[in-house]
Amino acid sequence: MKRILFLAAALFAGQTWAADLLSIYREAQVQDSTYAGAKAQYVGAQEKLPQARALLLPNINFNAGTNYNILDTQFNNPAFVSAQRDFYDYNYGIKLNQPLYRPQNDAAYEQAKVQVKQAETQLAAATQELMTRVAQGYFDVLLARANLSTVLSQKTAVARQLEQAKRNFIVGTATITDSRDAQARYDLIVAQQLVGENEVEVKTRGLEQIVGKPVGRLAGLRSPVSLSPPAPADMGAWVEQAYQSSLLVAIAQQSVEIAAQEIKKADAGHYPTLDAVGSLGAIYAQSSNLGLGSDAKALVVGVQLNVPLYQGGGISSRVREAVAGQEQARQALESARRAVAQQTRQAYLGVTSGLGQIKALRQAVDSTKLQLESTKLGQEVGVRTQVDVLNAEQQLSIAARNLAQAVYNTIVNQLKLKAAVGKLAEADLIDVNRLLKEDAQ
């Protein structure tokens, strides 16, 4: 009985672990390659705004050059002397172009502002996604280890049953069938142990993939664990909130706004452009076709108008392409709304049904404890066998494992529910982390 009770407690509390959920998450923030990629994407997207702003600012260029000239000049008028000359000329200058009216540049600037905002939303979504991945991976490992502990407990019980069956067969109080029965059960539990060990390995490696290094031992949950139901207790209200604040919906909505600015950029190709232009330059030549050198400086200031008359239909084609892109973005927005609504409903039902399962399974654990005690008492008075006791012990370990699984799943669904409505924060992980037990049991 003490061994079974220890197992039931260990499924929740664990031993003295080296890492908890919060420390794993902090490590993942630094080591997870997916999240690192999202941060790099965010940093790169921030540059779209200064790039678009540059289209509205003056464009200034300096140029300089030198040329070697060979002139062979023949004059028909005898008053001028024909000759061949070779000489160098030198030039330098500064040119300025200031857009005055370029609607496509204005649209590009407005589009860049939305793109930067979208990048911020995408990084926030990546942060929430990292939280749920870490939590899912963390509790997957705990569940796999709980499953293996249950199997090992069953293996111990079945091994005792097999040993007893063999002894009884030798002394003649049991048949060969009883012994073969026990052997078959033992062989089956050995196979389950191999599956459980493999599952622990797979889930552990999955968590290590996120943090980029071995995770070692993990803190288990305290027992008992008190979990709160969703507030408000209305699935429709949660879905409506998801429509309003979901980060995935926000990203899709921003894509629609970006597509709208793309239409403006394309359509601006039909409009004229007006630029202020200016140049300051100088040219020095050692000679010329007249044999005279020159040293000239020039300052030019003006405006330049460009009116598109015919571009081969390319502008209209780009407008149609942008309109189709906006429709695609709108359909993606609708898909995002539907997906978020489904995720919200699924997480909400996962929490509410999980809380119900926890309540029922706690009752089941209490009932199996009483059953085990009654079975042991029955064995003492001769109405129950050792096999009955072993079966009762197995039922208790399975009930404890199922309770742990329900608790793990409910916690993860609570986090997913908040992520679905865009409200998941590190404070929520801290709250979950308080449920973990650090001391050895």
Short mmCIF file of C-alpha atoms in Angstrom, two decimals:
data_model
loop_
_atom_site.label_atom_id
_atom_site.label_comp_id
_atom_site.label_asym_id
_atom_site.label_seq_id
_atom_site.Cartn_x
_atom_site.Cartn_y
_atom_site.Cartn_z
CA MET A 1 0.00 0.00 0.00
CA LYS A 2 2.80 2.44 0.87
CA ARG A 3 4.47 1.74 -2.46
CA ILE A 4 1.27 2.53 -4.40
CA LEU A 5 0.61 5.70 -2.45
CA PHE A 6 4.17 6.77 -3.11
CA LEU A 7 3.65 6.21 -6.84
CA ALA A 8 0.43 8.21 -6.85
CA ALA A 9 2.16 11.12 -5.17
CA ALA A 10 5.21 10.87 -7.41
CA LEU A 11 3.08 11.30 -10.50
CA PHE A 12 2.26 14.80 -9.31
CA ALA A 13 5.13 15.90 -7.16
CA GLY A 14 8.10 14.11 -8.69
CA GLN A 15 11.48 14.14 -7.09
CA THR A 16 13.94 16.94 -6.58
CA TRP A 17 14.19 18.25 -10.14
CA ALA A 18 16.82 20.46 -11.71
CA ALA A 19 14.43 22.50 -13.88
CA ASP A 20 10.89 23.80 -13.77
CA LEU A 21 8.55 25.16 -16.44
CA LEU A 22 9.66 28.78 -16.10
CA SER A 23 13.37 28.01 -16.32
CA ILE A 24 12.75 25.84 -19.38
CA TYR A 25 10.81 28.70 -21.00
CA ARG A 26 13.54 31.23 -20.24
CA GLU A 27 16.08 28.89 -21.78
CA ALA A 28 13.87 28.39 -24.83
CA GLN A 29 13.66 32.15 -25.35
CA VAL A 30 17.40 32.11 -25.93
CA GLN A 31 17.93 28.75 -27.60
CA ASP A 32 14.81 27.90 -29.64
CA SER A 33 15.67 28.29 -33.32
CA THR A 34 12.07 28.92 -34.40
CA TYR A 35 11.68 31.79 -31.96
CA ALA A 36 15.13 33.13 -32.88
CA GLY A 37 14.03 33.16 -36.51
CA ALA A 38 10.89 35.09 -35.58
CA LYS A 39 12.98 37.69 -33.74
CA ALA A 40 15.30 38.06 -36.73
CA GLN A 41 12.31 38.49 -39.00
CA TYR A 42 11.00 41.20 -36.68
CA VAL A 43 14.33 43.05 -36.71
CA GLY A 44 14.45 42.90 -40.50
CA ALA A 45 10.86 44.09 -40.87
CA GLN A 46 11.65 47.21 -38.83
CA GLU A 47 13.81 48.42 -41.73
CA LYS A 48 10.85 48.66 -44.08
CA LEU A 49 9.80 51.97 -42.55
CA PRO A 50 13.11 53.87 -43.03
CA GLN A 51 13.34 52.39 -46.53
CA ALA A 52 9.89 53.73 -47.39
CA ARG A 53 10.63 57.07 -45.72
CA ALA A 54 13.73 57.39 -47.89
CA LEU A 55 11.46 57.58 -50.96
CA LEU A 56 10.00 60.82 -49.59
CA LEU A 57 13.36 62.47 -48.83
CA PRO A 58 15.87 64.14 -51.17
CA ASN A 59 18.12 61.99 -53.29
CA ILE A 60 21.58 63.57 -53.50
CA ASN A 61 24.45 62.18 -55.57
CA PHE A 62 28.01 63.29 -56.17
CA ASN A 63 29.73 62.41 -59.42
CA ALA A 64 33.18 63.05 -60.80
CA GLY A 65 35.15 61.88 -63.78
CA THR A 66 38.00 62.45 -66.16
CA ASN A 67 38.35 61.73 -69.87
CA TYR A 68 41.24 61.50 -72.32
CA ASN A 69 40.29 63.08 -75.65
CA ILE A 70 41.85 62.78 -79.13
CA LEU A 71 40.48 65.30 -81.65
CA ASP A 72 41.33 65.44 -85.34
CA THR A 73 39.79 68.68 -86.62
CA GLN A 74 39.66 69.59 -90.31
CA PHE A 75 38.22 72.98 -91.25
CA ASN A 76 36.99 73.85 -94.74
CA ASN A 77 37.61 77.52 -94.05
CA PRO A 78 41.29 78.34 -94.58
CA ALA A 79 40.96 80.96 -91.89
CA PHE A 80 40.98 78.19 -89.36
CA VAL A 81 43.92 75.86 -88.93
CA SER A 82 43.18 72.14 -89.02
CA ALA A 83 44.96 70.17 -86.34
CA GLN A 84 45.01 67.03 -84.21
CA ARG A 85 44.88 67.48 -80.46
CA ASP A 86 44.89 65.21 -77.42
CA PHE A 87 43.98 66.49 -73.98
CA TYR A 88 42.24 65.65 -70.67
CA ASP A 89 39.04 67.04 -69.29
CA TYR A 90 37.79 66.82 -65.71
CA ASN A 91 34.29 67.12 -64.28
CA TYR A 92 32.49 66.88 -60.96
CA GLY A 93 29.07 67.78 -59.68
CA ILE A 94 26.26 67.29 -57.21
CA LYS A 95 22.72 66.40 -58.24
CA LEU A 96 19.63 66.65 -56.09
CA ASN A 97 16.18 65.20 -56.65
CA GLN A 98 13.36 65.96 -54.19
CA PRO A 99 10.03 64.21 -54.90
CA LEU A 100 7.18 66.70 -54.70
CA TYR A 101 4.30 64.55 -55.88
CA ARG A 102 4.73 60.79 -56.10
CA PRO A 103 1.56 59.05 -54.81
CA GLN A 104 3.16 55.62 -55.06
CA ASN A 105 5.79 56.70 -52.52
CA ASP A 106 3.12 57.92 -50.12
CA ALA A 107 1.33 54.56 -50.45
CA ALA A 108 4.60 52.70 -49.89
CA TYR A 109 5.21 54.67 -46.70
CA GLU A 110 1.73 53.92 -45.34
CA GLN A 111 2.19 50.28 -46.31
CA ALA A 112 5.52 50.12 -44.48
CA LYS A 113 3.92 51.40 -41.28
CA VAL A 114 1.40 48.56 -41.40
CA GLN A 115 4.16 46.05 -42.19
CA VAL A 116 6.13 47.15 -39.14
CA LYS A 117 3.01 46.86 -36.99
CA GLN A 118 2.36 43.41 -38.42
CA ALA A 119 5.92 42.35 -37.60
CA GLU A 120 5.34 43.35 -33.99
CA THR A 121 2.15 41.30 -33.92
CA GLN A 122 3.93 38.33 -35.48
CA LEU A 123 6.64 38.46 -32.83
CA ALA A 124 4.00 38.57 -30.09
CA ALA A 125 2.29 35.57 -31.69
CA ALA A 126 5.62 33.73 -31.87
CA THR A 127 6.17 34.45 -28.18
CA GLN A 128 2.78 33.00 -27.25
CA GLU A 129 3.38 30.03 -29.53
CA LEU A 130 6.70 29.40 -27.78
CA MET A 131 4.94 29.42 -24.40
CA THR A 132 2.39 26.83 -25.49
CA ARG A 133 5.07 24.69 -27.17
CA VAL A 134 7.21 24.72 -24.04
CA ALA A 135 4.24 23.90 -21.80
CA GLN A 136 3.05 21.15 -24.13
CA GLY A 137 6.52 19.65 -24.37
CA TYR A 138 7.11 19.94 -20.64
CA PHE A 139 3.91 18.16 -19.64
CA ASP A 140 4.30 15.62 -22.44
CA VAL A 141 7.55 14.57 -20.78
CA LEU A 142 5.92 14.40 -17.36
CA LEU A 143 3.05 12.34 -18.77
CA ALA A 144 5.40 9.96 -20.56
CA ARG A 145 7.36 9.45 -17.35
CA ALA A 146 4.11 8.93 -15.41
CA ASN A 147 3.01 6.32 -17.96
CA LEU A 148 6.33 4.53 -17.63
CA SER A 149 6.09 4.63 -13.83
CA THR A 150 2.66 3.04 -14.05
CA VAL A 151 3.94 0.31 -16.34
CA LEU A 152 6.88 -0.39 -14.05
CA SER A 153 4.52 -0.64 -11.09
CA GLN A 154 2.38 -3.09 -13.04
CA LYS A 155 5.48 -5.03 -14.03
CA THR A 156 6.46 -5.41 -10.38
CA ALA A 157 3.00 -6.64 -9.48
CA VAL A 158 2.81 -9.04 -12.42
CA ALA A 159 6.31 -10.36 -11.67
CA ARG A 160 5.18 -11.18 -8.12
CA GLN A 161 2.09 -12.86 -9.51
CA LEU A 162 4.21 -14.91 -11.94
CA GLU A 163 6.56 -15.94 -9.17
CA GLN A 164 3.64 -17.01 -7.00
CA ALA A 165 2.02 -18.95 -9.87
CA LYS A 166 5.24 -20.85 -10.49
CA ARG A 167 5.59 -21.73 -6.80
CA ASN A 168 1.97 -22.87 -6.60
CA PHE A 169 2.42 -25.03 -9.68
CA ILE A 170 5.51 -26.67 -8.17
CA VAL A 171 3.70 -27.50 -4.94
CA GLY A 172 0.62 -28.62 -6.84
CA THR A 173 -1.86 -25.96 -5.72
CA ALA A 174 -2.16 -24.39 -9.20
CA THR A 175 -2.32 -25.65 -12.77
CA ILE A 176 0.09 -25.03 -15.62
CA THR A 177 -2.59 -22.78 -17.12
CA ASP A 178 -2.29 -20.37 -14.18
CA SER A 179 1.47 -20.23 -14.65
CA ARG A 180 1.20 -19.65 -18.40
CA ASP A 181 -1.44 -17.01 -17.80
CA ALA A 182 0.88 -15.11 -15.49
CA GLN A 183 3.78 -15.50 -17.93
CA ALA A 184 1.67 -14.05 -20.77
CA ARG A 185 0.71 -11.06 -18.65
CA TYR A 186 4.33 -10.51 -17.71
CA ASP A 187 5.51 -10.69 -21.35
CA LEU A 188 2.84 -8.18 -22.31
CA ILE A 189 3.87 -5.75 -19.61
CA VAL A 190 7.53 -6.02 -20.70
CA ALA A 191 6.45 -5.00 -24.21
CA GLN A 192 4.52 -2.06 -22.74
CA GLN A 193 7.61 -1.06 -20.80
CA LEU A 194 9.62 -0.87 -24.02
CA VAL A 195 6.93 1.32 -25.56
CA GLY A 196 6.89 3.53 -22.47
CA GLU A 197 10.66 3.93 -22.44
CA ASN A 198 10.61 4.86 -26.12
CA GLU A 199 7.86 7.42 -25.48
CA VAL A 200 9.88 9.01 -22.67
CA GLU A 201 12.87 9.24 -24.99
CA VAL A 202 10.85 10.78 -27.83
CA LYS A 203 9.09 13.36 -25.65
CA THR A 204 12.31 14.27 -23.86
CA ARG A 205 14.11 14.81 -27.15
CA GLY A 206 11.20 16.93 -28.33
CA LEU A 207 11.59 19.25 -25.34
CA GLU A 208 15.35 19.29 -25.75
CA GLN A 209 14.88 20.39 -29.36
CA ILE A 210 13.20 23.55 -28.07
CA VAL A 211 15.83 24.42 -25.45
CA GLY A 212 18.80 23.19 -27.45
CA LYS A 213 20.33 21.08 -24.69
CA PRO A 214 19.50 18.16 -22.35
CA VAL A 215 16.74 19.04 -19.91
CA GLY A 216 17.59 16.52 -17.22
CA ARG A 217 15.00 16.01 -14.49
CA LEU A 218 11.85 18.10 -14.35
CA ALA A 219 9.72 19.33 -11.48
CA GLY A 220 6.38 17.57 -11.13
CA LEU A 221 3.06 18.95 -9.97
CA ARG A 222 2.02 19.44 -6.40
CA SER A 223 -0.82 17.28 -5.13
CA PRO A 224 -3.62 18.14 -5.03
CA VAL A 225 -3.75 20.78 -7.79
CA SER A 226 -6.49 23.39 -7.81
CA LEU A 227 -7.43 24.69 -11.26
CA SER A 228 -9.92 27.46 -11.99
CA PRO A 229 -12.67 27.23 -14.63
CA PRO A 230 -12.71 29.67 -17.56
CA ALA A 231 -14.05 33.13 -16.76
CA PRO A 232 -16.48 33.99 -18.21
CA ALA A 233 -18.04 30.55 -18.25
CA ASP A 234 -19.46 31.13 -21.74
CA MET A 235 -17.82 29.64 -24.81
CA GLY A 236 -19.52 32.15 -27.11
CA ALA A 237 -18.01 35.05 -25.16
CA TRP A 238 -14.55 33.53 -25.57
CA VAL A 239 -15.06 33.09 -29.31
CA GLU A 240 -16.22 36.69 -29.65
CA GLN A 241 -13.18 37.86 -27.73
CA ALA A 242 -10.97 35.80 -30.05
CA TYR A 243 -12.45 37.64 -33.04
CA GLN A 244 -11.50 40.94 -31.42
CA SER A 245 -8.08 40.25 -29.90
CA SER A 246 -6.60 37.12 -31.49
CA LEU A 247 -3.10 37.79 -32.78
CA LEU A 248 -3.63 35.50 -35.76
CA VAL A 249 -6.73 37.46 -36.77
CA ALA A 250 -4.82 40.72 -36.28
CA ILE A 251 -2.02 39.50 -38.55
CA ALA A 252 -4.53 38.53 -41.24
CA GLN A 253 -6.30 41.89 -40.92
CA GLN A 254 -3.00 43.70 -41.31
CA SER A 255 -2.32 41.68 -44.45
CA VAL A 256 -5.59 43.05 -45.88
CA GLU A 257 -4.44 46.60 -45.10
CA ILE A 258 -1.06 45.92 -46.74
CA ALA A 259 -2.84 44.60 -49.83
CA ALA A 260 -5.00 47.75 -49.97
CA GLN A 261 -1.87 49.92 -50.02
CA GLU A 262 -0.45 47.69 -52.74
CA ILE A 263 -3.46 48.59 -54.89
CA LYS A 264 -2.78 52.29 -54.30
CA LYS A 265 0.86 51.82 -55.25
CA ALA A 266 -0.06 50.07 -58.48
CA ASP A 267 -2.81 52.56 -59.37
CA ALA A 268 -0.43 55.49 -58.75
CA GLY A 269 1.37 54.45 -61.92
CA HIS A 270 -1.44 56.22 -63.84
CA TYR A 271 -0.65 59.58 -62.21
CA PRO A 272 2.03 62.12 -63.09
CA THR A 273 5.02 62.73 -60.87
CA LEU A 274 6.64 66.03 -60.01
CA ASP A 275 10.16 66.43 -58.67
CA ALA A 276 12.32 69.37 -57.70
CA VAL A 277 15.73 68.96 -59.30
CA GLY A 278 18.99 70.77 -58.95
CA SER A 279 22.59 70.31 -59.88
CA LEU A 280 25.88 72.06 -59.27
CA GLY A 281 28.82 71.05 -61.42
CA ALA A 282 32.08 72.08 -62.98
CA ILE A 283 34.09 70.92 -65.99
CA TYR A 284 37.66 71.78 -66.93
CA ALA A 285 39.15 70.91 -70.31
CA GLN A 286 42.71 71.52 -71.38
CA SER A 287 41.66 72.05 -74.97
CA SER A 288 38.77 71.72 -77.45
CA ASN A 289 38.10 71.40 -81.14
CA LEU A 290 38.99 75.06 -81.42
CA GLY A 291 42.21 74.62 -79.52
CA LEU A 292 40.97 76.57 -76.54
CA GLY A 293 40.79 75.31 -72.96
CA SER A 294 37.77 75.87 -70.76
CA ASP A 295 36.83 76.07 -67.08
CA ALA A 296 33.05 76.15 -66.64
CA LYS A 297 30.75 75.99 -63.60
CA ALA A 298 26.99 75.59 -63.69
CA LEU A 299 24.09 75.74 -61.19
CA VAL A 300 20.75 74.39 -62.37
CA VAL A 301 17.52 74.48 -60.37
CA GLY A 302 14.09 73.46 -61.62
CA VAL A 303 11.13 71.12 -61.51
CA GLN A 304 10.58 68.03 -63.55
CA LEU A 305 7.16 66.72 -64.56
CA ASN A 306 6.65 63.21 -65.84
CA VAL A 307 3.26 62.25 -67.26
CA PRO A 308 2.71 58.59 -68.14
CA LEU A 309 0.83 58.34 -71.42
CA TYR A 310 1.07 54.69 -72.37
CA GLN A 311 2.92 51.86 -70.61
CA GLY A 312 1.76 48.94 -72.71
CA GLY A 313 -1.02 48.03 -70.26
CA GLY A 314 1.46 47.09 -67.56
CA ILE A 315 0.06 49.49 -64.96
CA SER A 316 -3.51 48.23 -65.36
CA SER A 317 -2.25 44.67 -65.14
CA ARG A 318 -0.44 45.40 -61.87
CA VAL A 319 -3.61 46.99 -60.50
CA ARG A 320 -5.62 43.87 -61.32
CA GLU A 321 -2.93 41.73 -59.72
CA ALA A 322 -3.04 43.85 -56.54
CA VAL A 323 -6.85 43.66 -56.40
CA ALA A 324 -6.63 39.86 -56.62
CA GLY A 325 -4.01 39.92 -53.86
CA GLN A 326 -6.35 41.89 -51.64
CA GLU A 327 -9.14 39.37 -52.21
CA GLN A 328 -6.73 36.58 -51.31
CA ALA A 329 -5.87 38.45 -48.10
CA ARG A 330 -9.56 38.83 -47.29
CA GLN A 331 -10.16 35.12 -47.73
CA ALA A 332 -7.12 34.41 -45.54
CA LEU A 333 -8.64 36.70 -42.92
CA GLU A 334 -11.89 34.73 -42.99
CA SER A 335 -9.94 31.47 -42.71
CA ALA A 336 -8.03 32.88 -39.74
CA ARG A 337 -11.27 33.90 -38.02
CA ARG A 338 -12.72 30.42 -38.51
CA ALA A 339 -9.53 28.70 -37.38
CA VAL A 340 -9.27 30.88 -34.27
CA ALA A 341 -12.92 30.24 -33.42
CA GLN A 342 -12.30 26.50 -33.69
CA GLN A 343 -9.13 26.70 -31.60
CA THR A 344 -10.95 28.72 -28.96
CA ARG A 345 -13.87 26.29 -28.77
CA GLN A 346 -11.52 23.31 -28.64
CA ALA A 347 -9.40 24.83 -25.86
CA TYR A 348 -12.49 25.94 -23.91
CA LEU A 349 -14.03 22.48 -24.08
CA GLY A 350 -10.65 20.98 -23.21
CA VAL A 351 -10.58 23.03 -20.02
CA THR A 352 -14.20 22.46 -18.97
CA SER A 353 -14.22 18.75 -19.78
CA GLY A 354 -10.78 18.41 -18.21
CA LEU A 355 -12.00 19.90 -14.96
CA GLY A 356 -14.85 17.41 -14.97
CA GLN A 357 -12.46 14.54 -15.63
CA ILE A 358 -10.19 15.68 -12.81
CA LYS A 359 -13.09 15.66 -10.38
CA ALA A 360 -14.23 12.21 -11.52
CA LEU A 361 -10.73 10.75 -11.52
CA ARG A 362 -9.98 12.05 -8.04
CA GLN A 363 -13.08 10.21 -6.91
CA ALA A 364 -11.84 7.15 -8.80
CA VAL A 365 -8.46 7.32 -7.05
CA ASP A 366 -10.18 7.53 -3.67
CA SER A 367 -12.43 4.60 -4.62
CA THR A 368 -9.55 2.42 -5.80
CA LYS A 369 -7.69 3.16 -2.57
CA LEU A 370 -10.70 1.88 -0.61
CA GLN A 371 -10.95 -1.08 -2.95
CA LEU A 372 -7.29 -1.95 -2.35
CA GLU A 373 -7.74 -1.73 1.40
CA SER A 374 -10.84 -3.95 1.23
CA THR A 375 -9.05 -6.46 -0.98
CA LYS A 376 -6.13 -6.67 1.42
CA LEU A 377 -8.53 -7.18 4.30
CA GLY A 378 -10.28 -9.88 2.28
CA GLN A 379 -6.96 -11.61 1.70
CA GLU A 380 -6.30 -11.64 5.43
CA VAL A 381 -9.60 -13.40 6.10
CA GLY A 382 -9.17 -15.78 3.13
CA VAL A 383 -11.83 -14.48 0.69
CA ARG A 384 -9.35 -12.69 -1.61
CA THR A 385 -6.14 -13.90 -3.19
CA GLN A 386 -2.79 -12.27 -3.78
CA VAL A 387 -3.79 -11.90 -7.43
CA ASP A 388 -6.79 -9.82 -6.37
CA VAL A 389 -4.49 -7.57 -4.34
CA LEU A 390 -2.12 -7.15 -7.29
CA ASN A 391 -5.00 -6.27 -9.59
CA ALA A 392 -6.26 -3.67 -7.11
CA GLU A 393 -2.79 -2.14 -6.88
CA GLN A 394 -2.62 -1.91 -10.67
CA GLN A 395 -6.01 -0.22 -10.81
CA LEU A 396 -4.85 2.38 -8.30
CA SER A 397 -1.68 3.16 -10.26
CA ILE A 398 -3.67 3.46 -13.50
CA ALA A 399 -6.23 5.75 -11.86
CA ALA A 400 -3.42 7.96 -10.50
CA ARG A 401 -1.82 8.07 -13.95
CA ASN A 402 -5.12 9.02 -15.61
CA LEU A 403 -5.65 11.76 -13.06
CA ALA A 404 -2.20 13.16 -13.76
CA GLN A 405 -2.90 13.08 -17.50
CA ALA A 406 -6.18 14.97 -17.03
CA VAL A 407 -4.44 17.62 -14.95
CA TYR A 408 -1.61 18.05 -17.49
CA ASN A 409 -4.02 18.34 -20.42
CA THR A 410 -6.24 20.82 -18.60
CA ILE A 411 -3.31 23.10 -17.74
CA VAL A 412 -2.11 23.10 -21.34
CA ASN A 413 -5.63 23.81 -22.61
CA GLN A 414 -5.90 26.74 -20.20
CA LEU A 415 -2.78 28.22 -21.77
CA LYS A 416 -4.01 27.50 -25.28
CA LEU A 417 -7.34 29.16 -24.51
CA LYS A 418 -5.60 32.37 -23.49
CA ALA A 419 -3.33 32.17 -26.53
CA ALA A 420 -6.38 31.76 -28.80
CA VAL A 421 -7.73 35.12 -27.62
CA GLY A 422 -4.29 36.77 -27.69
CA LYS A 423 -4.03 37.17 -23.92
CA LEU A 424 -1.36 34.62 -22.99
CA ALA A 425 1.52 36.22 -21.07
CA GLU A 426 4.56 35.13 -19.09
CA ALA A 427 2.57 35.77 -15.91
CA ASP A 428 0.38 32.80 -16.87
CA LEU A 429 3.44 30.54 -17.02
CA ILE A 430 4.51 31.88 -13.65
CA ASP A 431 1.12 30.90 -12.24
CA VAL A 432 1.49 27.38 -13.63
CA ASN A 433 5.05 27.21 -12.34
CA ARG A 434 3.75 27.82 -8.81
CA LEU A 435 1.93 24.51 -9.09
CA LEU A 436 5.24 22.66 -9.41
CA LYS A 437 6.87 21.09 -6.40
CA GLU A 438 10.59 21.47 -5.91
CA ASP A 439 11.12 19.32 -2.85
CA ALA A 440 11.72 15.60 -3.13
CA GLN A 441 8.92 13.28 -2.11
#
